[in-house]
Amino acid sequence: MQLRQLALSLLLAGTALQSHAVGRLADITIVDRDSGAVLPVHYHQGEYWVAGNPGSRYAITYFNRVGERLLAVMSVDGVNVLSGETAGFNQSGYVLSGLQRYQVNGWRKSDSEVAAFAFAAANASYAARTGRADNIGVIGVALFREQRAEPQVQLPDPAIRQRESRGWRREDERVGSSSSPKRESGMADQLSERSSNLPAESDAARGRVESLGKALAPAAPATRLGTAHGQRETSWVSRTQFERAQSQPDEIIQIRYDSRDNLIASGVIRVPVPRQHMPRIDPFPASEQATYVPDPPPLRH
């Protein structure tokens, strides 16, 4: 009985953790680095939201759920987190092997340093300070599968081809006439102990440049949140080559964010109304003095 209860508890705990992640090919979660808490995801009118704490540092956690390498092109407030460019699908991103996890803590400044993500007023965000305030309040992740290598065709021994010349000649013609895309030579997929992610740039894909989504201002009384260019931190990465299977993303994940007060005011987060003590009132306040109808006062002559 105790084992069943333990198994049920573990199942429920796993379900609760999954409710904080968004994505099909990868789990994307937002972590408040100052408190260590994974921010709960709120689903509202077809969009995912998290409530950020103004002034707190945060991170984007990326877990590759599939058994192959994935490229994640990430944007914050419409800006690529690796290059600082206005975000587009065909830009550089983070590459992880299957079932690998990495925490993106900030704007990448070099192979060894980032500027921390921090929730701040929209006008103090990196996007606003660089003249790109249209998409403040959204985190985007475009996921790409890797192009698989073409299988190698091993031709038979010449003596066998001679004995079955007609059949093998037909096969040779078919193989020779088939066209396959040229694949770039890649580096070994090895990860440094200092970091579990590999930023990569793909020269093979030249898809159209699109924004990862516009953050519309919620009807809220307070200033919207954006993401500031915070303090420098050490964060090591190395480089690899990655050829995308296609130019368009296999999955796009979008998570919008704002302060808790703003999300409550705009209806994204619904909070119960606290009960208030109500004074007792009596519809018949003189019921204890019930008598017959009294005589009217005397007339005055």
XYZ file of C-alpha atoms in Angstrom:
301
model
C 0.000 0.000 0.000
C 2.807 2.372 0.883
C 4.544 1.596 -2.421
C 1.359 2.425 -4.320
C 1.024 5.710 -2.489
C 4.667 6.525 -3.224
C 4.215 5.717 -6.923
C 1.099 7.888 -7.046
C 2.937 10.750 -5.327
C 5.792 10.534 -7.815
C 3.325 10.512 -10.708
C 1.542 13.574 -9.394
C 4.867 15.339 -8.808
C 5.905 14.616 -12.385
C 2.610 15.972 -13.674
C 3.058 19.173 -11.672
C 6.535 19.701 -13.109
C 5.295 19.190 -16.660
C 2.706 21.930 -16.178
C 5.559 24.438 -15.997
C 7.063 23.411 -19.366
C 5.991 24.340 -22.880
C 6.928 22.449 -26.033
C 6.698 19.159 -27.917
C 10.239 18.467 -29.196
C 11.784 20.255 -26.225
C 10.652 21.409 -22.782
C 11.076 25.155 -22.349
C 10.770 26.535 -18.818
C 11.433 29.945 -17.304
C 13.332 29.965 -14.010
C 13.562 32.819 -11.498
C 17.268 32.597 -10.692
C 17.016 34.688 -7.531
C 14.423 32.407 -5.922
C 15.248 29.210 -7.823
C 11.572 28.689 -8.644
C 10.296 27.521 -12.013
C 7.658 30.052 -13.035
C 4.185 28.530 -13.473
C 2.742 28.726 -16.985
C -0.708 30.257 -17.399
C -2.709 29.474 -20.550
C -5.004 32.297 -21.635
C -6.782 32.837 -24.968
C -4.441 30.556 -26.881
C -1.193 31.915 -25.402
C 1.226 30.876 -22.658
C 2.164 33.420 -19.982
C 4.503 33.601 -16.992
C 4.575 36.231 -14.257
C 7.990 37.798 -13.729
C 9.212 39.556 -10.612
C 10.574 43.033 -11.472
C 14.299 43.204 -10.755
C 14.822 39.432 -10.649
C 17.254 37.567 -12.883
C 15.766 34.763 -14.921
C 16.867 31.975 -17.259
C 15.414 29.983 -20.151
C 15.859 26.252 -19.549
C 16.003 24.113 -22.689
C 15.603 20.318 -22.449
C 15.894 18.285 -25.658
C 13.230 15.563 -25.399
C 14.063 13.669 -28.591
C 16.902 11.249 -29.344
C 18.657 13.472 -31.864
C 20.343 16.844 -31.989
C 18.137 19.937 -32.095
C 18.935 23.550 -32.924
C 17.063 26.149 -30.842
C 17.049 29.685 -32.211
C 16.053 31.796 -29.207
C 14.745 35.323 -28.964
C 13.775 37.622 -26.106
C 11.674 40.709 -26.858
C 12.176 40.009 -30.577
C 15.997 40.004 -30.297
C 18.263 36.988 -30.927
C 19.901 36.059 -27.606
C 23.182 34.985 -29.270
C 23.818 37.687 -31.868
C 21.687 40.647 -30.756
C 20.083 40.824 -34.209
C 16.380 41.383 -34.695
C 15.261 37.763 -34.439
C 14.797 35.586 -37.507
C 14.499 31.850 -38.096
C 17.704 31.557 -40.120
C 20.019 32.840 -37.391
C 22.371 31.104 -34.966
C 21.141 29.203 -31.928
C 21.926 26.571 -29.328
C 22.481 22.908 -30.298
C 21.827 20.104 -27.820
C 22.090 16.348 -28.198
C 19.130 14.139 -27.332
C 17.921 14.214 -23.710
C 20.343 17.010 -22.860
C 19.516 20.095 -20.793
C 20.984 23.597 -20.786
C 20.118 26.834 -18.998
C 20.414 30.049 -21.012
C 21.156 32.756 -18.442
C 21.555 35.833 -20.594
C 22.539 37.696 -23.732
C 25.686 36.037 -25.112
C 28.646 38.400 -25.205
C 31.379 35.896 -26.133
C 32.216 32.188 -25.935
C 32.823 32.672 -22.214
C 30.428 35.379 -21.030
C 26.792 36.484 -20.985
C 24.898 39.554 -19.753
C 22.202 38.248 -17.400
C 18.517 38.312 -18.281
C 16.673 40.451 -15.722
C 13.039 41.508 -15.551
C 12.833 45.307 -15.762
C 10.502 48.087 -16.845
C 9.909 47.991 -20.593
C 11.707 51.291 -21.205
C 14.835 49.891 -19.500
C 14.876 46.702 -21.570
C 17.663 45.876 -24.009
C 15.181 45.940 -26.906
C 13.912 49.428 -26.019
C 17.437 50.780 -25.468
C 18.409 49.562 -28.939
C 15.335 51.076 -30.620
C 13.293 47.852 -30.979
C 10.430 48.204 -28.503
C 7.662 46.661 -30.644
C 7.996 43.087 -29.348
C 8.769 43.537 -25.663
C 7.323 40.874 -23.388
C 7.777 37.667 -25.398
C 10.234 34.756 -25.383
C 10.500 32.708 -28.575
C 12.181 29.383 -29.379
C 12.315 28.028 -32.952
C 13.353 24.355 -33.018
C 15.004 22.629 -35.985
C 15.750 18.958 -36.558
C 19.099 18.032 -38.063
C 19.547 16.888 -41.668
C 20.308 13.189 -41.635
C 23.215 11.844 -43.678
C 22.348 10.041 -46.911
C 22.929 6.271 -46.655
C 26.091 5.072 -48.393
C 25.472 2.799 -51.412
C 28.016 0.000 -51.613
C 28.445 -1.268 -55.175
C 28.926 -5.024 -55.646
C 32.130 -6.750 -56.679
C 32.952 -6.286 -60.426
C 32.835 -10.068 -60.997
C 29.281 -10.203 -59.668
C 28.324 -7.223 -61.831
C 29.675 -9.051 -64.857
C 27.559 -12.153 -64.147
C 24.421 -10.080 -63.643
C 25.273 -7.186 -65.903
C 21.778 -6.195 -66.913
C 20.328 -6.025 -63.416
C 23.298 -4.241 -61.839
C 23.638 -1.853 -64.730
C 20.072 -0.749 -64.142
C 20.832 -0.300 -60.450
C 24.022 1.622 -61.262
C 22.109 3.953 -63.548
C 19.509 4.586 -60.865
C 22.122 5.370 -58.236
C 24.146 7.522 -60.561
C 21.180 9.596 -61.663
C 19.868 10.258 -58.179
C 20.766 13.599 -56.703
C 21.393 14.216 -53.011
C 22.119 17.556 -51.249
C 25.724 18.256 -50.434
C 26.447 17.875 -46.734
C 29.014 19.926 -44.962
C 31.623 18.115 -42.910
C 30.787 18.516 -39.243
C 32.742 18.529 -36.027
C 32.361 15.695 -33.557
C 29.379 16.190 -31.273
C 31.275 16.493 -28.030
C 30.413 18.641 -25.040
C 32.780 20.369 -22.685
C 32.373 19.777 -18.960
C 32.141 23.517 -18.572
C 28.967 23.727 -20.618
C 26.299 21.419 -21.935
C 25.367 23.463 -25.011
C 26.897 24.230 -28.387
C 25.942 27.409 -30.256
C 25.767 26.767 -33.980
C 25.314 28.708 -37.205
C 23.795 27.014 -40.224
C 24.938 28.092 -43.677
C 22.738 25.513 -45.375
C 19.377 27.052 -44.456
C 18.305 30.375 -45.906
C 14.701 30.559 -44.858
C 12.704 33.732 -44.783
C 13.288 36.059 -41.841
C 10.278 36.341 -39.603
C 9.569 37.701 -36.193
C 8.889 35.123 -33.458
C 5.760 37.036 -32.395
C 4.622 40.432 -31.222
C 3.793 41.074 -27.599
C 0.614 43.122 -27.384
C 0.333 45.407 -24.382
C -2.174 44.027 -21.866
C -4.796 46.310 -20.452
C -3.060 46.779 -17.128
C -2.470 49.726 -14.810
C 1.296 49.236 -14.328
C 4.312 49.498 -16.617
C 4.936 46.405 -18.724
C 7.952 44.192 -18.068
C 10.857 43.743 -20.463
C 14.262 42.082 -20.252
C 17.273 44.153 -19.273
C 20.936 43.713 -20.253
C 22.191 42.693 -16.818
C 25.546 42.060 -15.206
C 28.222 40.022 -16.952
C 28.563 36.373 -15.920
C 30.866 33.548 -16.917
C 29.236 31.040 -19.275
C 31.385 28.838 -21.511
C 30.269 27.382 -24.833
C 31.946 25.855 -27.887
C 31.014 25.787 -31.563
C 29.757 23.071 -33.885
C 28.236 22.682 -37.339
C 24.559 21.923 -37.806
C 22.632 21.397 -41.041
C 18.896 21.899 -40.733
C 16.549 19.341 -42.212
C 14.389 22.170 -43.554
C 14.389 25.955 -43.682
C 11.228 26.377 -41.603
C 11.152 25.463 -37.884
C 9.818 22.069 -36.865
C 8.260 23.763 -33.849
C 7.852 27.321 -32.578
C 7.378 27.939 -28.859
C 6.179 31.325 -27.652
C 5.902 32.355 -23.999
C 4.747 35.847 -23.085
C 5.526 37.456 -19.753
C 4.613 40.424 -17.575
C 4.311 41.302 -13.899
C 1.837 39.381 -11.767
C -0.197 42.542 -11.100
C -0.539 43.178 -14.825
C -1.522 39.580 -15.543
C -4.192 39.739 -12.833
C -5.475 43.062 -14.170
C -5.687 41.695 -17.728
C -7.422 38.468 -16.669
C -4.549 36.073 -17.422
C -4.288 35.128 -13.743
C -7.545 34.743 -11.882
C -7.419 35.099 -8.131
C -10.264 34.268 -5.732
C -11.994 37.218 -4.089
C -11.301 37.141 -0.331
C -14.302 36.781 1.924
C -15.268 39.896 3.820
C -17.144 40.042 7.137
C -20.621 41.362 6.480
C -22.657 42.955 9.315
C -25.872 41.175 10.258
C -29.022 42.890 9.118
C -32.655 42.023 10.028
C -35.552 42.534 7.634
C -37.904 42.789 10.614
C -35.976 44.699 13.250
C -39.017 45.219 15.516
C -40.316 41.689 15.380
C -39.760 41.172 19.119
C -42.108 44.078 19.918
C -45.058 42.697 18.040
C -48.416 44.092 19.403
C -51.817 45.000 18.097
C -52.359 48.182 16.127
C -52.036 51.088 18.548
C -54.567 53.894 18.793
C -53.788 57.100 16.911
C -52.868 60.178 18.893
C -55.818 62.314 20.142
C -57.213 65.043 17.950
C -56.537 68.630 18.936
C -59.499 71.039 18.887
